[in-house]
Every structure is written in structure tokens, then in C-alpha cells.
XYZ file of N, CA and C in Angstrom:
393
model
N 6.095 16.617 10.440
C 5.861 17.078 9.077
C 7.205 17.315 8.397
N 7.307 17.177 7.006
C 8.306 17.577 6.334
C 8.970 19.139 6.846
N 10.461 19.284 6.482
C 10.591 20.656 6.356
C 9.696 21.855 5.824
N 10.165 22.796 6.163
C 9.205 23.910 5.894
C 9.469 24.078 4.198
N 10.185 24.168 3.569
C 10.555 24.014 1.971
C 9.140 22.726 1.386
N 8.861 22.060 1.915
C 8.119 20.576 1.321
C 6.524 20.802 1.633
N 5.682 20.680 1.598
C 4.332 20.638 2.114
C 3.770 19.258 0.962
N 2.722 18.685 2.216
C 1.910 17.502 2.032
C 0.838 17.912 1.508
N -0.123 18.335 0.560
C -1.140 18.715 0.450
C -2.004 17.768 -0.305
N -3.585 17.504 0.186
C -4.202 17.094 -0.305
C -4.943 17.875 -1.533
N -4.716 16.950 -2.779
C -5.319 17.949 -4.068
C -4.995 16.830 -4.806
N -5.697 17.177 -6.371
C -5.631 16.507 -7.303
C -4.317 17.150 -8.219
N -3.082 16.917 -9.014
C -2.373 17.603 -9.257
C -2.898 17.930 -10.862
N -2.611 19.279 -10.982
C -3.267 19.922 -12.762
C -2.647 18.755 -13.648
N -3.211 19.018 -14.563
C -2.659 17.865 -16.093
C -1.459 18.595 -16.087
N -0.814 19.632 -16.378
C 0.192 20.579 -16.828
C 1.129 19.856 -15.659
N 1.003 20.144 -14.550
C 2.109 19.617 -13.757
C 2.315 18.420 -13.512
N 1.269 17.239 -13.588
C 1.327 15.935 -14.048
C 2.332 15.551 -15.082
N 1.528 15.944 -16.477
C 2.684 16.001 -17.290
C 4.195 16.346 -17.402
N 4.160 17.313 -16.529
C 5.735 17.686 -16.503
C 6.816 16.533 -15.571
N 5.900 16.509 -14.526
C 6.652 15.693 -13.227
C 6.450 13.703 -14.299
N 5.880 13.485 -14.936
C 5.817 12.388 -15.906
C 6.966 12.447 -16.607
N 7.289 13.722 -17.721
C 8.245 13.685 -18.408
C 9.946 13.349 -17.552
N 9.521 14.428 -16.570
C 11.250 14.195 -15.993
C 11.208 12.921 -15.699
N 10.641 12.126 -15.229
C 10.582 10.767 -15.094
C 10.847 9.773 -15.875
N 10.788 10.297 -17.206
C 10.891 9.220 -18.195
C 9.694 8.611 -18.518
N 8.579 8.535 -18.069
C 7.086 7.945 -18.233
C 6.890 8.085 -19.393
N 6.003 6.804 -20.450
C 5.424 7.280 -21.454
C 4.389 8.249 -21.325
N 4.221 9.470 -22.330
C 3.303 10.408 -22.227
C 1.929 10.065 -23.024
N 0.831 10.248 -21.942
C -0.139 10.648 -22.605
C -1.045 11.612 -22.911
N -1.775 11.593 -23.691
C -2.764 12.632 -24.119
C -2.947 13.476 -23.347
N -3.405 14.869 -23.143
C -3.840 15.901 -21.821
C -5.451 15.252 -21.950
N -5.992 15.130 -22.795
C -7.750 15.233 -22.864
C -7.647 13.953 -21.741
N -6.807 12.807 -22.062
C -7.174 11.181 -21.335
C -6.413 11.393 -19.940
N -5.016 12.495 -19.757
C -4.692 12.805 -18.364
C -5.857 13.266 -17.431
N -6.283 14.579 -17.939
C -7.784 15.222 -17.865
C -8.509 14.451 -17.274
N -9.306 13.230 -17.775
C -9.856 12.660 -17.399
C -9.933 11.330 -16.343
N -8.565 10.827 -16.345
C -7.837 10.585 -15.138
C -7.868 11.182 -14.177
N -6.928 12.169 -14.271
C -7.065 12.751 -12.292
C -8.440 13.026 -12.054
N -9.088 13.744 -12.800
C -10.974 13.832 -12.288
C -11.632 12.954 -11.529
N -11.085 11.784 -12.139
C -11.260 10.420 -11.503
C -10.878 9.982 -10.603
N -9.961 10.251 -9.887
C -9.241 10.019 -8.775
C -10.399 9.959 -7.447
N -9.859 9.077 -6.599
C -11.074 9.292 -5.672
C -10.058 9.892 -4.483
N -8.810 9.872 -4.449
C -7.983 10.948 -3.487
C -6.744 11.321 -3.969
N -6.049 12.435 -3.685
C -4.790 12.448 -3.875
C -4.217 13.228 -3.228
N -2.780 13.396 -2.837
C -1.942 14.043 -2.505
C -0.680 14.640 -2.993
N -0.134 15.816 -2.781
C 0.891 16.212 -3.532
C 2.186 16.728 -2.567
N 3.192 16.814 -3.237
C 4.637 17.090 -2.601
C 4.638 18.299 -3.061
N 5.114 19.167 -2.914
C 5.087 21.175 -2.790
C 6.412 21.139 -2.126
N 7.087 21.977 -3.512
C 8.414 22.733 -2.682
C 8.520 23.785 -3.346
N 7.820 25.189 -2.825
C 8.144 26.414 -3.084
C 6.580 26.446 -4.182
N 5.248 25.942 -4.384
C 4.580 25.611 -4.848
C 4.760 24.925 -5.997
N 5.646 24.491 -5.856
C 5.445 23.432 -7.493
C 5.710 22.395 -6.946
N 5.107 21.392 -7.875
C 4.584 19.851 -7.795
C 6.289 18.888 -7.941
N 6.291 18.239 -6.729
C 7.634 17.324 -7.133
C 7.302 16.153 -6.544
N 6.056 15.608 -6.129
C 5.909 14.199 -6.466
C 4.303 14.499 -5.852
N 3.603 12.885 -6.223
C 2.004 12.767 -6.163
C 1.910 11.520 -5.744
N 1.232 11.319 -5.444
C 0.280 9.671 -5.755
C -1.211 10.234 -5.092
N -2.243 9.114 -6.188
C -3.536 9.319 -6.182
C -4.239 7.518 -6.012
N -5.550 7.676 -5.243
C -5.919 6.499 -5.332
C -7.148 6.340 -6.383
N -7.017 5.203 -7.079
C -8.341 5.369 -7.865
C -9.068 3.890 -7.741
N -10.009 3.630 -8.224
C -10.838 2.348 -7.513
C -12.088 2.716 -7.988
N -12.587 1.493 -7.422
C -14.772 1.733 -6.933
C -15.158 2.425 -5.962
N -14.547 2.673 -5.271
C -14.396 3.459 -3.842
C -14.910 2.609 -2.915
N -15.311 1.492 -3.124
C -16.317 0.372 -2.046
C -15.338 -0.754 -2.220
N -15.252 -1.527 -2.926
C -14.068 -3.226 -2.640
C -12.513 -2.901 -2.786
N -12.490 -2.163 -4.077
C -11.136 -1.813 -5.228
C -10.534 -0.302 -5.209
N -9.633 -0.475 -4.246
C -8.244 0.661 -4.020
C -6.978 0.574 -4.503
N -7.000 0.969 -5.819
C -5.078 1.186 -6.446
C -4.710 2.253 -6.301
N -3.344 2.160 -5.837
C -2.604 3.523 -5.455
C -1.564 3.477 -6.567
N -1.910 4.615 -7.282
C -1.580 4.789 -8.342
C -0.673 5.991 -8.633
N 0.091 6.318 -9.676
C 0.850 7.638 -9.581
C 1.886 7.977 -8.579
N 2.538 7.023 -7.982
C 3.334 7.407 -6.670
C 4.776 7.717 -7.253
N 4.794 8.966 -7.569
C 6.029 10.027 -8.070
C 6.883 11.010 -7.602
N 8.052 10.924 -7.569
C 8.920 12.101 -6.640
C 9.919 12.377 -7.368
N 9.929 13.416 -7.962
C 11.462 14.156 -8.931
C 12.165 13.190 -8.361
N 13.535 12.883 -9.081
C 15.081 12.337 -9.047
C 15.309 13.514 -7.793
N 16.296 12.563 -7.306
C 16.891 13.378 -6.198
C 16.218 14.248 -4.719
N 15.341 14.050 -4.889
C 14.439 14.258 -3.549
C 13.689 13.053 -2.317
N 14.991 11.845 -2.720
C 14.469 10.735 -2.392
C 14.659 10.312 -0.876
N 16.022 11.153 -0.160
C 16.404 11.375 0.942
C 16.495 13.189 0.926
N 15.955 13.759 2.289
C 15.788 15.239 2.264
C 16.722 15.714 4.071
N 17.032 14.328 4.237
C 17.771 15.079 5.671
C 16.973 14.284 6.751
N 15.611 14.012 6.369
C 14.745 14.136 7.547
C 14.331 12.051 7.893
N 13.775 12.350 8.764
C 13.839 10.938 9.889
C 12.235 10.277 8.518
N 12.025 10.928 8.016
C 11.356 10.310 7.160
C 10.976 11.021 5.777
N 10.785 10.354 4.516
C 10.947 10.577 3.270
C 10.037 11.259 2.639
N 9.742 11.930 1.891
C 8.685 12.856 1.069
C 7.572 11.403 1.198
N 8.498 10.616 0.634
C 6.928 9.681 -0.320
C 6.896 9.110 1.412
N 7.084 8.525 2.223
C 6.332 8.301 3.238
C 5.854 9.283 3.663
N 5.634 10.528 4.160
C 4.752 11.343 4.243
C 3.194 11.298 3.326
N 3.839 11.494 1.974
C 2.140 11.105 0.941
C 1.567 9.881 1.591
N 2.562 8.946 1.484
C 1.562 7.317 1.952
C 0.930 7.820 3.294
N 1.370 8.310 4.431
C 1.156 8.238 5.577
C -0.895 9.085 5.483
N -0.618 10.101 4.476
C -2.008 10.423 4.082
C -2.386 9.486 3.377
N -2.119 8.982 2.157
C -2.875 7.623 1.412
C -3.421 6.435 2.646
N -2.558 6.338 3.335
C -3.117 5.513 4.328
C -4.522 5.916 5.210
N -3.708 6.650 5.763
C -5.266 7.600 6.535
C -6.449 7.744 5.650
N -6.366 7.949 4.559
C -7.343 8.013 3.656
C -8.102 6.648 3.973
N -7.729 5.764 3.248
C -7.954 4.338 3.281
C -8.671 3.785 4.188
N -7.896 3.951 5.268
C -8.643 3.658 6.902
C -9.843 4.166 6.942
N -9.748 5.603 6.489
C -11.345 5.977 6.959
C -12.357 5.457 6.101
N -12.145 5.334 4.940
C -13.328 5.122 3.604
C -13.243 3.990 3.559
N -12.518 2.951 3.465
C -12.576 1.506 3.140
C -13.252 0.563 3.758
N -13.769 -0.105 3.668
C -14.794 -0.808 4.293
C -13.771 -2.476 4.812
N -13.830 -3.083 6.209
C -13.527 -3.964 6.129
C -12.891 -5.206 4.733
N -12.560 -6.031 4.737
C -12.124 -7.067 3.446
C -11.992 -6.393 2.286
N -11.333 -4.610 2.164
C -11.909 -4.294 0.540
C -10.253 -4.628 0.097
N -10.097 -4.547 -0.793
C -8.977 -4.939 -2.151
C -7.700 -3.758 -2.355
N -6.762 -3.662 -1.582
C -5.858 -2.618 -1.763
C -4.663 -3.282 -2.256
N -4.005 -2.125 -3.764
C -3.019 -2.568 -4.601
C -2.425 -1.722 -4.852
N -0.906 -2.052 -4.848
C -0.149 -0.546 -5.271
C 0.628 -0.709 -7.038
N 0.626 0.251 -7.577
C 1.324 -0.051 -8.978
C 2.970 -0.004 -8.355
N 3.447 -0.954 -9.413
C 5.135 -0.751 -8.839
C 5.376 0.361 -9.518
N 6.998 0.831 -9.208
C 7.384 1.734 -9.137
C 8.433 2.177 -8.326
N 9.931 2.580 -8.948
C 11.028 2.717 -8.154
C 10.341 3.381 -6.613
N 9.331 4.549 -6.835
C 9.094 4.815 -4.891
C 8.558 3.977 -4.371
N 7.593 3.074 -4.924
C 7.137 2.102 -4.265
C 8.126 1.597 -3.637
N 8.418 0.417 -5.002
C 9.737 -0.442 -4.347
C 10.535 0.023 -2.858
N 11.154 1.528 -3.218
C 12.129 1.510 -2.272
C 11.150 2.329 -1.018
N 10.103 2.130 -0.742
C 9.138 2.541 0.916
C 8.508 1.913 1.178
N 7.392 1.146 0.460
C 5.774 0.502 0.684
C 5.688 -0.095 1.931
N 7.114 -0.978 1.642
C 7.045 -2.212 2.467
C 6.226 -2.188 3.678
N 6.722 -0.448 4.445
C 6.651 -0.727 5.738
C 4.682 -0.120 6.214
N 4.452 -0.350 5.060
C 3.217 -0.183 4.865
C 2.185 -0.990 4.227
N 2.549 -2.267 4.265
C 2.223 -3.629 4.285
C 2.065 -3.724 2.970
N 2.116 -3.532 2.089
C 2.497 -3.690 0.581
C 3.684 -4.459 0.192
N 3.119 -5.871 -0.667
C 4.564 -6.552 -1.302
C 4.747 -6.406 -2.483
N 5.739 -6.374 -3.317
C 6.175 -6.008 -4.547
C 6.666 -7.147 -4.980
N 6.055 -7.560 -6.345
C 6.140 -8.936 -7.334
C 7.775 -9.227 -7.615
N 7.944 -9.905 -7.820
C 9.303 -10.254 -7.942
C 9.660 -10.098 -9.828
């Protein structure tokens, strides 16, 4: 597991801290009512916790039966190496994965949005990134 400072938790992250961890990012912002209704939607997610506040997410959203996008995969600037033999965002995937395994049904459809964390982890999690 991550250091004791970091926790993996499964949850949907609030609009408020969505939004915030969006802005430092540079993300275009949207609406709270259409964020709102997004994460609700989510059929899993996980969050990064350091000291209880939100410093990165990813959520999967889909049909929950053929169609799995892993979506939202976010980690503040600078928390991208932490010391440890493995990375915040491989930790989330390592639950996104497990997730997957259990609910997904043989031949179903798994896609990741790009994204600088993508890019620089997926790979080793059988995900290719478009050129």
C-alpha cells in the first residue's frame, strides 16, 4: 500500500473536490449541476487521500455489461513519483483493475481516455495510447 500520508479509497469524489483537483489541472470546467450528474453515474471509483483531501481519482463509467471507460484518471502536479516502488496512479488502476475483473463479463470493451497519467503508467496494464 501507499505510504501512510496517501490512502486508496474507494468512493465517488464530491463535485467540490472534483472541481478543484480539475482546475489545478488546467481542465476545461464544467457546470456543478452536469459534474453532479456525472460522478452519480459512475459505475466505480477510486480516490487518492493525503491528509483527507482529494489529490487524484479515476472513475469507470460504461453499460456496466460490454462498455468500460476509465475515465477521470487525475493526480495533482507533483505527486507523480512519492519515493515508493510504485506510483499513486498505479495503486488507483491496481483497484480499477480488480474492479473490472470481477464485474466484466468475458469479450466486454475496455478503454482508457488519454491523459498525461495515463500516458505515463497504463501501459503496464495492457492499455495502448493513440499516437
Amino acid at each position: 500500500m501507499v505510504e501512510d500520508t496517501y490512502k486508496i479509497v474507494e468512493r465517488i469524489p464530491d463535485v467540490a473536490e472534483f472541481q478543484l483537483i480539475r482546475q489545478v489541472l488546467n481542465y476545461d470546467m464544467v457546470d456543478d449541476e452536469i459534474v453532479e450528474r456525472a460522478l452519480n453515474n459512475s459505475l466505480f471509483a477510486v480516490c487518492a487521500e493525503r491528509d483527507s483531501l482529494l489529490i487524484g481519482c479515476v472513475r469507470v463509467v460504461g453499460d456496466g455489461g460490454i462498455y468500460f471507460f476509465i475515465e477521470d484518471l487525475m493526480l495533482l502536479p507533483g505527486l507523480e513519483n512519492v519515493g515508493e516502488e510504485k506510483s499513486i496512479v498505479d495503486y488507483m488502476m491496481d483497484e480499477i483493475m480488480a474492479y473490472l475483473k470481477k464485474v466484466a463479463p468475458p469479450n466486454a470493451f475496455f478503454c482508457i481516455k488519454d491523459s498525461k497519467a495515463a500516458r505515463d503508467h497504463c501501459k503496464q496494464f495492457g492499455f495502448r495510447m493513440p499516437r
